[in-house]
Coordinates of N, CA and C in Angstrom, one line a residue:
M819 N 110.2 106.4 109.4 CA 109.6 107.5 108.6 C 109.8 107.3 107.2
V820 N 108.9 107.6 106.4 CA 109.0 107.3 105.0 C 109.2 108.8 104.2
E821 N 110.3 108.9 103.6 CA 110.4 110.0 102.9 C 110.0 109.9 101.4
E822 N 109.3 111.0 100.9 CA 108.8 110.9 99.6 C 109.5 111.9 98.7
F823 N 110.4 111.4 97.8 CA 111.1 112.2 97.0 C 110.6 112.6 95.7
T824 N 109.4 112.1 95.4 CA 108.8 112.4 94.0 C 107.8 113.5 94.1
R825 N 107.5 114.0 95.2 CA 106.5 115.2 95.4 C 107.1 116.5 94.9
E826 N 106.2 117.2 94.4 CA 106.6 118.7 94.0 C 106.8 119.6 95.2
P827 N 107.5 120.6 95.0 CA 107.6 121.6 96.0 C 106.3 122.2 96.4
C828 N 106.2 122.7 97.6 CA 105.0 123.2 98.2 C 104.1 124.0 97.2
P829 N 104.5 125.1 96.7 CA 103.6 125.9 95.9 C 103.0 125.1 94.7
W830 N 103.7 124.3 94.1 CA 103.2 123.5 92.9 C 102.5 122.2 93.4
R831 N 102.8 121.9 94.7 CA 102.0 120.7 95.1 C 100.6 120.9 95.3
I832 N 100.3 122.2 95.7 CA 98.8 122.5 95.9 C 98.1 122.5 94.6
V833 N 98.7 123.1 93.5 CA 98.0 123.1 92.2 C 98.0 121.6 91.7
D834 N 98.9 120.8 91.8 CA 99.1 119.4 91.4 C 97.9 118.6 92.1
D835 N 97.9 118.8 93.3 CA 96.8 118.0 94.2 C 95.5 118.5 93.8
C836 N 95.2 119.8 93.6 CA 94.0 120.3 93.2 C 93.4 119.8 91.9
G837 N 94.4 119.7 90.9 CA 94.0 119.2 89.6 C 93.8 117.7 89.7
G838 N 94.6 117.0 90.4 CA 94.5 115.5 90.7 C 93.1 115.2 91.3
A839 N 92.8 115.9 92.3 CA 91.6 115.8 93.0 C 90.3 116.0 92.2
F840 N 90.5 117.0 91.3 CA 89.4 117.3 90.4 C 89.1 116.2 89.4
T841 N 90.3 115.7 88.9 CA 90.1 114.6 87.8 C 89.6 113.3 88.5
M842 N 90.1 113.0 89.7 CA 89.6 111.8 90.4 C 88.1 112.0 90.7
G843 N 87.7 113.1 91.2 CA 86.3 113.3 91.5 C 85.3 113.3 90.3
A844 N 85.8 114.0 89.3 CA 85.1 114.0 88.0 C 84.9 112.6 87.4
I845 N 86.0 111.8 87.3 CA 85.9 110.5 86.7 C 85.2 109.5 87.7
G846 N 85.5 109.6 88.9 CA 84.9 108.7 89.9 C 83.4 109.0 90.0
G847 N 83.1 110.3 90.1 CA 81.7 110.7 90.2 C 80.8 110.4 89.0
G848 N 81.5 110.4 87.8 CA 80.8 110.1 86.6 C 80.6 108.5 86.5
V849 N 81.6 107.8 86.9 CA 81.4 106.4 86.9 C 80.4 105.9 88.0
F850 N 80.5 106.5 89.2 CA 79.7 106.0 90.3 C 78.3 106.3 90.1
Q851 N 78.0 107.5 89.6 CA 76.5 107.8 89.4 C 76.0 107.5 88.0
S852 N 76.8 106.9 87.1 CA 76.4 106.5 85.9 C 75.8 107.5 85.0
V853 N 74.6 107.4 84.5 CA 74.0 108.3 83.5 C 73.9 109.7 84.2
K854 N 73.3 109.7 85.3 CA 73.0 111.0 86.1 C 74.4 111.6 86.4
G855 N 75.4 110.8 86.7 CA 76.7 111.3 87.1 C 77.5 112.0 86.2
F856 N 77.3 111.7 84.8 CA 78.0 112.4 83.8 C 77.7 114.0 83.8
R857 N 76.5 114.3 84.1 CA 76.1 115.6 84.2 C 76.6 116.3 85.5
N858 N 76.5 115.5 86.7 CA 77.1 116.1 87.9 C 78.6 115.8 88.1
A859 N 79.3 115.2 87.1 CA 80.7 115.0 87.3 C 81.6 116.3 87.5
P860 N 81.4 117.3 86.9 CA 82.1 118.7 87.2 C 81.9 119.0 88.6
V861 N 80.7 119.0 89.0 CA 80.3 119.4 90.4 C 81.1 118.6 91.4
I862 N 81.1 117.3 91.2 CA 81.7 116.4 92.2 C 83.2 116.6 92.1
G863 N 83.7 116.8 90.8 CA 85.2 117.1 90.7 C 85.5 118.4 91.4
G864 N 84.7 119.4 91.3 CA 85.0 120.7 92.0 C 85.0 120.5 93.5
S865 N 84.2 119.7 94.1 CA 84.2 119.4 95.4 C 85.5 118.7 95.9
F866 N 85.9 117.7 95.1 CA 87.1 117.0 95.4 C 88.3 118.0 95.3
A867 N 88.2 118.9 94.3 CA 89.4 119.8 94.1 C 89.5 120.9 95.2
V868 N 88.4 121.4 95.8 CA 88.4 122.2 97.0 C 89.0 121.5 98.1
W869 N 88.7 120.2 98.3 CA 89.3 119.5 99.5 C 90.8 119.3 99.2
G870 N 91.1 118.8 98.0 CA 92.5 118.7 97.7 C 93.4 119.9 97.9
A871 N 92.8 121.0 97.4 CA 93.6 122.3 97.5 C 93.7 122.7 99.0
L872 N 92.7 122.6 99.8 CA 92.7 122.9 101.2 C 93.7 122.0 102.0
F873 N 93.5 120.7 101.6 CA 94.4 119.7 102.3 C 95.9 120.0 102.1
S874 N 96.3 120.2 100.7 CA 97.7 120.5 100.4 C 98.2 121.9 101.0
T875 N 97.2 122.8 101.0 CA 97.7 124.1 101.7 C 98.0 124.0 103.2
I876 N 97.2 123.3 103.8 CA 97.4 123.0 105.2 C 98.6 122.2 105.4
D877 N 98.8 121.2 104.6 CA 100.0 120.3 104.6 C 101.3 121.1 104.5
C878 N 101.3 122.0 103.5 CA 102.5 122.8 103.2 C 102.7 123.8 104.3
S879 N 101.7 124.3 104.9 CA 101.8 125.2 106.0 C 102.4 124.5 107.2
L880 N 102.0 123.4 107.5 CA 102.5 122.6 108.7 C 104.0 122.1 108.4
V881 N 104.3 121.8 107.2 CA 105.7 121.5 106.8 C 106.6 122.7 107.1
R882 N 106.1 123.9 106.7 CA 106.9 125.1 106.9 C 106.9 125.4 108.4
L883 N 105.9 125.4 109.1 CA 105.9 125.6 110.5 C 106.7 124.6 111.4
R884 N 106.6 123.3 111.1 CA 107.2 122.3 111.9 C 108.6 122.0 111.4
G885 N 109.0 122.3 110.1 CA 110.2 122.0 109.6 C 110.6 120.6 109.3
K886 N 109.6 119.8 109.3 CA 109.7 118.4 108.7 C 108.4 117.9 108.1
E887 N 108.6 116.9 107.3 CA 107.5 116.3 106.6 C 107.3 114.9 107.1
D888 N 106.2 114.6 107.8 CA 106.0 113.3 108.4 C 104.4 113.0 108.3
A889 N 104.1 111.9 108.9 CA 102.7 111.5 108.8 C 101.8 112.3 109.7
W890 N 102.4 112.9 110.8 CA 101.6 113.8 111.7 C 101.0 115.0 110.9
N891 N 101.8 115.6 110.0 CA 101.4 116.6 109.2 C 100.1 116.3 108.4
L892 N 100.2 115.0 107.7 CA 99.1 114.6 106.9 C 97.8 114.3 107.8
I893 N 98.1 113.8 108.9 CA 96.8 113.5 109.8 C 96.2 114.7 110.2
T894 N 97.1 115.7 110.6 CA 96.5 117.1 111.0 C 95.8 117.7 109.9
S895 N 96.4 117.6 108.7 CA 95.8 118.3 107.5 C 94.5 117.7 107.2
G896 N 94.3 116.3 107.3 CA 93.1 115.8 107.0 C 92.0 116.2 108.1
A897 N 92.4 116.3 109.3 CA 91.4 116.8 110.4 C 91.0 118.2 110.2
L898 N 92.0 119.1 109.9 CA 91.7 120.5 109.7 C 91.0 120.9 108.5
S899 N 91.3 120.1 107.3 CA 90.6 120.3 106.1 C 89.1 119.8 106.3
S900 N 88.8 118.7 107.1 CA 87.5 118.3 107.3 C 86.7 119.3 108.1
A901 N 87.4 119.8 109.1 CA 86.8 120.8 110.0 C 86.4 122.1 109.3
V902 N 87.4 122.6 108.4 CA 87.0 123.8 107.7 C 85.9 123.7 106.7
L903 N 85.9 122.5 106.0 CA 84.8 122.3 105.1 C 83.4 122.0 105.7
A904 N 83.4 121.8 107.0 CA 82.2 121.6 107.7 C 81.8 122.8 108.6
A905 N 82.6 123.9 108.3 CA 82.3 125.2 109.2 C 80.9 125.8 109.0
R906 N 80.3 125.6 107.9 CA 78.9 126.3 107.8 C 78.0 125.5 108.5
S907 N 78.2 124.3 108.9 CA 77.2 123.5 109.7 C 77.4 123.6 111.3
G908 N 78.4 124.4 111.7 CA 78.5 124.7 113.1 C 79.6 124.0 113.7
P909 N 79.9 124.4 115.0 CA 81.1 123.9 115.7 C 81.0 122.4 115.9
L910 N 79.8 121.9 116.3 CA 79.7 120.5 116.6 C 80.0 119.7 115.4
A911 N 79.5 120.1 114.2 CA 79.8 119.4 112.9 C 81.3 119.5 112.6
M912 N 81.9 120.7 112.9 CA 83.4 120.8 112.7 C 84.2 119.8 113.5
V913 N 83.8 119.6 114.7 CA 84.5 118.7 115.6 C 84.3 117.3 115.1
G914 N 83.2 116.8 114.9 CA 82.9 115.6 114.3 C 83.6 115.3 113.0
S915 N 83.6 116.2 112.1 CA 84.3 116.0 110.9 C 85.8 116.0 111.1
A916 N 86.3 116.8 111.9 CA 87.8 116.7 112.2 C 88.2 115.4 112.7
V917 N 87.3 114.8 113.7 CA 87.7 113.6 114.2 C 87.6 112.5 113.2
V918 N 86.6 112.5 112.3 CA 86.5 111.5 111.2 C 87.7 111.7 110.3
G919 N 88.0 112.9 109.7 CA 89.1 113.1 108.9 C 90.4 112.8 109.5
G920 N 90.7 113.1 110.7 CA 91.9 112.7 111.4 C 92.0 111.2 111.4
I921 N 91.0 110.5 111.9 CA 91.0 109.1 112.0 C 91.3 108.4 110.6
L922 N 90.5 108.9 109.6 CA 90.7 108.4 108.2 C 92.1 108.5 107.7
L923 N 92.7 109.7 107.9 CA 94.1 109.9 107.5 C 95.0 109.1 108.3
A924 N 94.8 108.9 109.6 CA 95.7 108.0 110.3 C 95.6 106.6 110.0
L925 N 94.4 106.2 109.6 CA 94.4 104.8 109.1 C 95.1 104.6 107.8
I926 N 94.9 105.6 106.9 CA 95.6 105.5 105.6 C 97.1 105.6 105.8
E927 N 97.6 106.4 106.7 CA 99.0 106.5 106.9 C 99.6 105.2 107.6
G928 N 98.7 104.8 108.6 CA 99.2 103.5 109.3 C 99.3 102.3 108.3
V929 N 98.4 102.1 107.5 CA 98.5 101.0 106.5 C 99.7 101.3 105.6
G930 N 99.9 102.6 105.2 CA 101.1 102.8 104.3 C 102.4 102.4 105.1
I931 N 102.5 102.8 106.3 CA 103.7 102.5 107.1 C 103.8 101.0 107.3
L932 N 102.8 100.3 107.6 CA 102.8 98.8 107.7 C 103.2 98.1 106.5
L933 N 102.7 98.6 105.4 CA 103.1 98.0 104.1 C 104.6 98.2 103.8
T934 N 105.0 99.4 104.1 CA 106.4 99.7 103.9 C 107.3 98.8 104.7
R935 N 107.0 98.7 106.0 CA 107.8 97.8 106.9 C 107.7 96.4 106.5
Y936 N 106.6 96.0 106.0 CA 106.4 94.6 105.6 C 107.2 94.2 104.3
T937 N 107.3 95.1 103.4 CA 107.9 94.9 102.1 C 109.4 95.4 102.1
A938 N 109.8 96.1 103.1 CA 111.2 96.6 103.2 C 112.3 95.5 103.1
P939 N 112.1 94.3 103.9 CA 113.2 93.4 103.9 C 113.6 92.8 102.5
Q940 N 112.7 92.8 101.6 CA 113.0 92.2 100.3 C 113.8 93.2 99.5
F941 N 113.9 94.3 99.9 CA 114.8 95.4 99.1 C 116.1 95.6 99.8
K942 N 116.4 94.9 100.8 CA 117.8 95.1 101.5 C 118.9 94.6 100.6
N943 N 120.0 95.4 100.7 CA 121.2 94.9 100.0 C 121.8 93.6 100.6
P944 N 122.2 92.7 99.8 CA 122.8 91.5 100.4 C 124.2 91.7 101.0
V945 N 124.5 90.9 102.0 CA 125.7 91.1 102.8 C 126.8 90.5 101.9
G946 N 127.9 91.2 101.7 CA 129.0 90.7 100.9 C 128.8 90.8 99.4
P947 N 129.8 90.4 98.7 CA 129.7 90.4 97.2 C 128.6 89.5 96.7
S948 N 128.1 89.8 95.6 CA 127.0 88.9 95.0 C 127.8 87.9 94.2
P949 N 127.4 86.5 94.4 CA 128.1 85.5 93.7 C 127.8 85.5 92.2
E950 N 126.9 86.2 91.7 CA 126.6 86.2 90.3 C 127.5 87.1 89.6
D951 N 128.2 88.0 90.2 CA 129.0 89.0 89.6 C 130.5 88.4 89.5
P952 N 130.9 88.0 88.4 CA 132.2 87.4 88.1 C 133.3 88.3 88.6
G953 N 133.2 89.6 88.4 CA 134.2 90.5 88.8 C 134.5 90.5 90.4
Q954 N 133.6 90.0 91.1 CA 133.8 89.9 92.6 C 134.4 88.6 93.1
L955 N 134.5 87.6 92.1 CA 135.0 86.4 92.6 C 136.6 86.4 92.6
P956 N 137.1 85.5 93.5 CA 138.6 85.5 93.5 C 139.2 84.9 92.2
P957 N 140.3 85.3 91.8 CA 141.0 84.8 90.6 C 141.1 83.2 90.8
K958 N 141.0 82.6 89.6 CA 141.1 81.1 89.5 C 142.6 80.8 89.5
D959 N 143.0 79.7 90.2 CA 144.4 79.3 90.3 C 144.7 78.6 89.0
A960 N 145.8 79.0 88.3 CA 146.2 78.5 87.0 C 146.5 77.0 87.1
S961 N 146.9 76.5 88.2 CA 147.3 75.0 88.3 C 146.1 74.1 88.4
Q962 N 144.9 74.5 88.5 CA 143.7 73.6 88.5 C 143.2 73.4 87.1

């Protein structure tokens, strides 16, 4: 389980994620759609902001309900956010969007966990004192 200590507490996390999603959508939408996108960038940013705010609200609710913060909260948040945003299209679209959102977040979390496990051994503490630290070496014998 990967613990993330740099995240804001839940009420502020929602605002932070909403603003970050708006910025990402506005810049990405502007770049992706080039000339036409500069005009549509605020609209795309707003769509991303709604998704980010909804995702973070559901994530914070699940953290509060379950009492722990893990990958299952994020996967469930992705599925529920996708379902809620597809609610106007009917129940079948909600189920389809929930499945796609859940699978997408599961893939993202799975890759994150794999990368963490793959890179973790390089950050382990060495066993015993470090030979580069002269303070850890035994004292030299004066007769030598």
